[in-house]
Coordinates of C-alpha atoms and ligand atoms in Angstrom, one line a residue:
M1 CA 0.0 0.0 0.0
Y2 CA 1.4 3.4 -0.9
F3 CA 1.0 6.4 1.5
P4 CA 2.1 9.8 0.4
A5 CA 4.6 11.4 2.8
Y6 CA 3.4 14.9 2.1
R7 CA -0.4 15.4 2.1
P8 CA -1.4 18.9 1.2
R9 CA -4.9 18.1 2.5
R10 CA -3.6 18.1 6.1
L11 CA -3.5 21.8 6.1
R12 CA -6.9 22.2 4.4
Q13 CA -8.9 20.3 6.9
S14 CA -10.4 23.2 8.8
E15 CA -10.9 26.9 8.3
N16 CA -8.4 27.7 11.0
F17 CA -5.7 25.7 9.3
R18 CA -6.7 27.3 6.0
R19 CA -6.4 30.8 7.6
L20 CA -2.9 30.0 8.9
I21 CA -1.5 29.1 5.6
R22 CA -3.5 31.6 3.5
E23 CA -1.1 33.6 1.2
N24 CA -3.3 36.4 0.0
S25 CA -6.3 38.3 1.0
V26 CA -8.5 41.2 0.0
S27 CA -8.8 44.0 2.5
I28 CA -10.9 47.1 2.6
D29 CA -7.6 48.9 2.6
D30 CA -7.1 47.8 -1.0
L31 CA -10.2 49.3 -2.5
I32 CA -10.8 52.4 -4.6
Y33 CA -14.4 53.1 -5.6
P34 CA -15.3 54.8 -8.9
L35 CA -18.1 57.3 -9.0
F36 CA -19.8 59.3 -11.7
V37 CA -20.9 62.9 -11.1
V38 CA -23.3 64.9 -13.2
P39 CA -24.6 68.6 -13.1
G40 CA -27.9 69.3 -11.3
K41 CA -29.5 68.7 -8.0
G42 CA -31.1 65.7 -6.4
I43 CA -30.1 63.4 -9.3
K44 CA -29.5 59.8 -8.7
K45 CA -30.0 57.8 -11.8
E46 CA -29.0 54.2 -12.2
I47 CA -26.7 53.4 -15.1
P48 CA -28.6 50.6 -16.9
S49 CA -25.5 48.6 -17.9
M50 CA -23.9 48.9 -14.5
P51 CA -26.5 47.9 -11.8
G52 CA -26.0 49.6 -8.5
N53 CA -24.0 52.4 -10.0
F54 CA -25.5 55.8 -10.5
H55 CA -25.1 59.2 -12.1
M56 CA -25.2 61.5 -9.1
S57 CA -25.4 65.2 -8.7
I58 CA -23.0 66.7 -6.2
D59 CA -25.5 66.9 -3.3
I60 CA -26.2 63.2 -3.6
L61 CA -22.6 62.4 -4.2
I62 CA -21.6 63.9 -0.9
E63 CA -24.0 61.6 1.0
E64 CA -22.8 58.6 -1.0
V65 CA -19.2 59.3 -0.3
K66 CA -19.9 59.7 3.4
K67 CA -21.3 56.1 3.3
V68 CA -18.3 54.9 1.3
R69 CA -16.0 56.5 4.0
D70 CA -18.0 55.0 6.8
L71 CA -17.4 51.6 5.2
G72 CA -13.7 52.2 5.7
I73 CA -12.8 52.5 2.0
P74 CA -9.7 54.7 1.7
A75 CA -10.3 56.3 -1.7
I76 CA -12.8 57.1 -4.5
I77 CA -12.0 58.1 -8.1
L78 CA -14.3 60.6 -9.8
F79 CA -15.5 60.7 -13.4
G80 CA -17.4 63.7 -14.6
L81 CA -20.2 64.1 -17.2
P82 CA -20.2 67.7 -18.3
E83 CA -23.2 69.9 -19.3
D84 CA -22.0 70.1 -22.8
K85 CA -19.2 68.7 -24.9
N86 CA -17.1 70.5 -27.5
E87 CA -13.9 70.1 -29.6
A88 CA -11.7 71.8 -27.0
A89 CA -13.0 69.7 -24.1
S90 CA -13.3 72.9 -22.1
G91 CA -15.4 71.2 -19.5
A92 CA -12.4 69.1 -18.5
Y93 CA -10.3 72.0 -17.2
E94 CA -12.6 75.0 -16.4
E95 CA -12.7 76.1 -12.8
S96 CA -16.4 75.6 -12.7
G97 CA -16.3 72.2 -14.3
I98 CA -18.3 69.3 -12.9
V99 CA -15.3 67.4 -11.4
Q100 CA -13.7 70.6 -10.0
E101 CA -17.0 71.6 -8.3
A102 CA -17.4 68.0 -7.0
V103 CA -13.9 67.9 -5.6
R104 CA -14.3 71.2 -3.8
A105 CA -17.6 70.0 -2.3
L106 CA -16.1 66.7 -1.3
K107 CA -13.0 68.1 0.3
K108 CA -15.2 70.4 2.3
G109 CA -18.0 68.0 3.2
V110 CA -16.3 64.6 3.6
P111 CA -13.0 64.5 5.4
D112 CA -11.0 61.3 5.8
I113 CA -11.3 59.9 2.3
L114 CA -8.9 60.4 -0.6
V115 CA -10.5 62.0 -3.7
L116 CA -8.8 60.8 -6.9
T117 CA -9.7 62.2 -10.2
D118 CA -9.5 60.5 -13.6
V119 CA -7.7 62.9 -16.0
C120 CA -9.0 62.4 -19.5
L121 CA -10.7 64.4 -22.2
C122 CA -13.0 61.8 -23.8
E123 CA -16.0 62.6 -21.6
Y124 CA -15.7 66.3 -22.6
M125 CA -14.9 66.0 -26.3
S126 CA -17.8 66.1 -28.7
H127 CA -16.1 63.3 -30.7
G128 CA -15.4 61.2 -27.7
H129 CA -11.7 60.7 -28.2
C130 CA -9.2 61.2 -25.5
G131 CA -7.3 63.9 -27.3
I132 CA -7.5 66.7 -29.8
V133 CA -8.6 65.5 -33.3
K134 CA -7.4 66.9 -36.6
D135 CA -8.1 65.3 -39.9
G136 CA -9.3 62.2 -38.2
Q137 CA -6.0 61.8 -36.2
V138 CA -5.7 62.1 -32.4
L139 CA -2.8 64.5 -31.9
N140 CA -0.4 63.7 -29.1
D141 CA 1.5 66.8 -28.3
L142 CA -1.3 69.4 -28.5
T143 CA -3.3 67.2 -26.2
L144 CA -0.7 67.2 -23.5
E145 CA -1.3 70.8 -22.8
L146 CA -5.0 70.2 -22.1
L147 CA -4.3 67.2 -20.0
A148 CA -1.8 69.2 -17.8
K149 CA -4.4 72.0 -17.5
T150 CA -7.1 69.4 -16.5
A151 CA -4.8 67.8 -13.9
L152 CA -3.8 71.1 -12.5
S153 CA -7.4 72.3 -12.2
H154 CA -8.3 69.1 -10.3
V155 CA -5.5 69.6 -7.9
E156 CA -6.3 73.3 -7.4
A157 CA -9.8 72.2 -6.5
G158 CA -8.4 69.9 -3.9
A159 CA -7.8 66.5 -5.5
D160 CA -5.5 64.3 -3.5
M161 CA -4.1 62.4 -6.5
V162 CA -4.6 62.6 -10.3
A163 CA -4.9 59.6 -12.5
P164 CA -4.3 60.2 -16.2
S165 CA -6.1 57.6 -18.4
D166 CA -5.7 59.1 -21.9
M167 CA -2.5 57.1 -23.0
M168 CA -0.9 60.1 -24.8
D169 CA 2.9 59.8 -24.9
G170 CA 4.6 62.0 -22.3
R171 CA 1.6 63.0 -20.3
V172 CA 2.9 61.9 -17.0
A173 CA 6.0 64.1 -17.5
V174 CA 3.9 67.1 -18.5
I175 CA 1.5 66.7 -15.6
R176 CA 4.3 66.2 -13.1
S177 CA 6.2 69.4 -14.2
T178 CA 2.9 71.4 -14.3
L179 CA 2.0 70.4 -10.8
D180 CA 5.5 71.0 -9.6
E181 CA 5.7 74.5 -11.2
N182 CA 2.5 75.4 -9.4
G183 CA 3.6 74.3 -6.0
Y184 CA 2.0 70.8 -5.9
Q185 CA 5.1 68.8 -5.6
G186 CA 3.4 66.7 -3.0
T187 CA 0.5 65.5 -5.0
P188 CA 1.0 62.0 -6.4
I189 CA 0.2 60.7 -9.9
M190 CA -1.4 57.3 -10.4
S191 CA -0.9 56.6 -14.1
Y192 CA -3.0 54.3 -16.2
A193 CA 0.4 52.9 -17.3
A194 CA -0.6 49.7 -19.1
K195 CA -4.0 50.5 -20.5
Y196 CA -5.3 48.3 -23.2
A197 CA -7.7 49.0 -26.0
S198 CA -10.3 46.7 -24.5
A199 CA -13.9 45.8 -25.2
F200 CA -14.4 45.5 -21.5
Y201 CA -14.9 49.3 -21.2
G202 CA -18.3 49.0 -23.0
P203 CA -20.6 49.7 -20.0
F204 CA -18.4 52.5 -18.8
R205 CA -18.7 54.3 -22.1
D206 CA -22.5 54.2 -21.7
A207 CA -22.0 55.5 -18.1
A208 CA -19.6 58.3 -19.1
E209 CA -21.2 58.9 -22.5
S210 CA -17.7 58.8 -23.8
A211 CA -17.8 56.3 -26.7
P212 CA -15.8 57.6 -29.7
Q213 CA -18.0 58.9 -32.4
F214 CA -15.7 57.6 -35.1
G215 CA -13.0 55.0 -35.2
D216 CA -11.7 53.5 -32.0
R217 CA -8.9 54.0 -29.4
R218 CA -6.4 51.6 -30.9
S219 CA -4.0 54.3 -32.0
Y220 CA -3.4 55.3 -28.4
Q221 CA -4.5 52.5 -26.0
M222 CA -2.3 49.3 -26.1
D223 CA -2.8 46.3 -28.3
P224 CA -4.0 43.4 -26.1
P225 CA -1.6 40.8 -27.4
N226 CA 1.4 42.7 -26.0
A227 CA 3.2 42.1 -22.7
M228 CA 6.7 43.5 -23.1
E229 CA 5.2 46.8 -24.3
A230 CA 3.3 47.0 -21.0
L231 CA 6.7 47.0 -19.2
R232 CA 8.0 49.7 -21.5
E233 CA 4.9 51.8 -20.9
T234 CA 5.2 51.3 -17.2
M235 CA 8.9 52.1 -17.0
L236 CA 8.3 55.3 -19.1
D237 CA 5.6 56.4 -16.7
M238 CA 7.9 55.7 -13.7
E239 CA 10.7 57.7 -15.3
E240 CA 8.3 60.6 -16.0
G241 CA 7.3 60.7 -12.4
A242 CA 4.4 58.3 -11.8
D243 CA 4.0 57.3 -8.1
I244 CA 1.6 54.4 -8.7
V245 CA 1.3 52.4 -11.9
M246 CA -2.0 50.8 -13.1
V247 CA -2.8 47.9 -15.2
K248 CA -6.2 48.0 -16.9
P249 CA -8.3 45.9 -17.4
A250 CA -7.6 43.3 -14.7
L251 CA -9.0 39.9 -15.6
A252 CA -7.7 39.2 -19.0
Y253 CA -4.5 40.9 -18.0
M254 CA -3.5 39.1 -14.8
D255 CA -0.1 38.2 -16.3
I256 CA 0.5 41.9 -16.9
I257 CA -0.2 42.7 -13.3
Q258 CA 2.2 40.0 -12.2
L259 CA 4.9 41.1 -14.7
V260 CA 4.6 44.8 -13.7
K261 CA 4.7 43.9 -10.0
S262 CA 7.7 41.6 -10.3
E263 CA 9.7 43.8 -12.7
T264 CA 9.2 47.1 -10.9
C265 CA 9.3 48.1 -7.3
Y266 CA 6.3 50.5 -7.5
P267 CA 2.9 50.2 -6.0
V268 CA 0.6 48.6 -8.6
A269 CA -3.1 49.3 -9.1
A270 CA -5.4 47.1 -11.1
Y271 CA -8.7 48.4 -12.6
N272 CA -11.4 45.8 -12.4
V273 CA -13.3 47.5 -15.2
S274 CA -16.9 48.0 -16.0
G275 CA -17.3 45.0 -18.4
E276 CA -15.8 42.7 -15.8
F277 CA -18.2 44.1 -13.2
S278 CA -21.3 43.9 -15.4
M279 CA -20.7 40.3 -16.5
V280 CA -20.7 39.2 -12.9
K281 CA -23.8 41.2 -12.2
A282 CA -25.6 39.8 -15.1
A283 CA -24.8 36.2 -14.3
A284 CA -25.7 36.7 -10.7
A285 CA -29.0 38.3 -11.6
K286 CA -29.7 35.1 -13.6
G287 CA -28.9 33.0 -10.6
W288 CA -26.0 31.4 -12.5
I289 CA -23.3 32.3 -10.1
D290 CA -22.9 33.1 -6.4
E291 CA -22.1 36.8 -6.6
K292 CA -20.4 37.2 -3.3
K293 CA -18.1 34.2 -3.8
V294 CA -17.3 35.0 -7.4
V295 CA -16.4 38.7 -6.5
M296 CA -14.2 37.7 -3.7
E297 CA -12.5 35.0 -5.8
I298 CA -11.9 37.6 -8.6
L299 CA -10.5 40.2 -6.3
T300 CA -8.3 37.7 -4.4
G301 CA -7.0 36.6 -7.8
I302 CA -6.1 40.2 -8.7
K303 CA -4.3 40.5 -5.4
R304 CA -2.5 37.2 -5.9
A305 CA -1.3 38.4 -9.3
G306 CA 0.4 41.3 -7.5
A307 CA -1.9 44.3 -7.3
D308 CA -1.5 46.4 -4.2
M309 CA -4.9 48.1 -4.8
I310 CA -8.0 47.6 -6.9
L311 CA -10.3 50.1 -8.5
T312 CA -13.6 48.3 -8.5
Y313 CA -17.3 48.9 -8.8
H314 CA -17.7 46.1 -6.2
A315 CA -15.9 48.1 -3.6
K316 CA -18.9 49.0 -1.5
D317 CA -20.3 45.4 -1.5
V318 CA -16.9 44.0 -0.6
A319 CA -16.3 46.4 2.2
S320 CA -19.7 45.6 3.7
W321 CA -19.0 41.9 3.4
L322 CA -15.6 42.3 5.0
K323 CA -16.9 44.4 7.9
Ligands
LIG1 C1 -11.3 57.3 -19.9 C2 -11.5 56.1 -19.1 C3 -12.2 54.9 -19.5 C4 -12.2 54.1 -18.4 C5 -11.6 54.7 -17.4 N1 -11.2 56.0 -17.8 C6 -12.8 54.5 -20.8 C7 -12.0 54.4 -22.0 O1 -10.8 54.4 -22.1 O2 -12.7 54.2 -23.1 C8 -12.8 52.7 -18.4 C9 -13.3 52.3 -17.0 C10 -14.2 51.1 -17.0 O3 -14.5 50.4 -18.1 O4 -14.6 50.7 -15.9 N2 -10.4 57.3 -20.9

């Protein structure tokens, strides 16, 4: 009769054994909750493709962020939907822009939570691209100026950290030097460093009304088959002054999270994007999966891959389960 000397099952026999040898876990400390702010008053409108997520006016947003803070979540990230869009994306950087107003109100009304802002132009451009368009091309260097202006206006309003998501070349450097020149040397940048041209952003583009009106984002966001390029992108952003580097999306890019974590010594964020969220919600609504177990398994997997923090629409649910 053969008896294995080493039996992995010995250490799986009870929850307390399993707890002792557990290698990774999700904590409330890891979570960043994305929120969508709109002009107006008293507005709380559910985003159809993202159940449980809302377009909120600033007054409602304040109450929501208080709840998020009370759950112990350390940070939110804000996306704005402007009153109108144009070809200069002026809503992105004007002092009275929706994100700027929201940040001011949040910093006044809700202490003890970090307010991050997504820095991009697509929500503010009439054509929905992340940069200035001429003759059908998204222009890199002209766009940098607007991105820097946008980031500065967020920080002037009180943002604790800015997160450029546009994927223009050189934007971290331009944002870093603009912030420094204006006395904001202490404000960190979380760059969307390895951001892929992904179909998983579909529900977000409904939520942010930011789908490109022509073409797609493949001339600036990364080509999904590439991994080494993600390292080049990440290292560039680090040289340019990024403090935290992000991989986005998360699920189909777990290898990239692992690669970036092992090849750099920087804090790594992963964005568990809208499509990843909505697929779980849809299957759960059909009764096909156990939502809580699946969400925890996904987020634990993202942590195991190497993420230090996760931007996720599940954050509130997860925090309440962990409490
Ligand atoms: C803006 C931006 C996008 C997301 C975050 N910032 C959309 C895009 O690049 O098209 C996607 C977030 C999500 O899908 O949850 N550029």
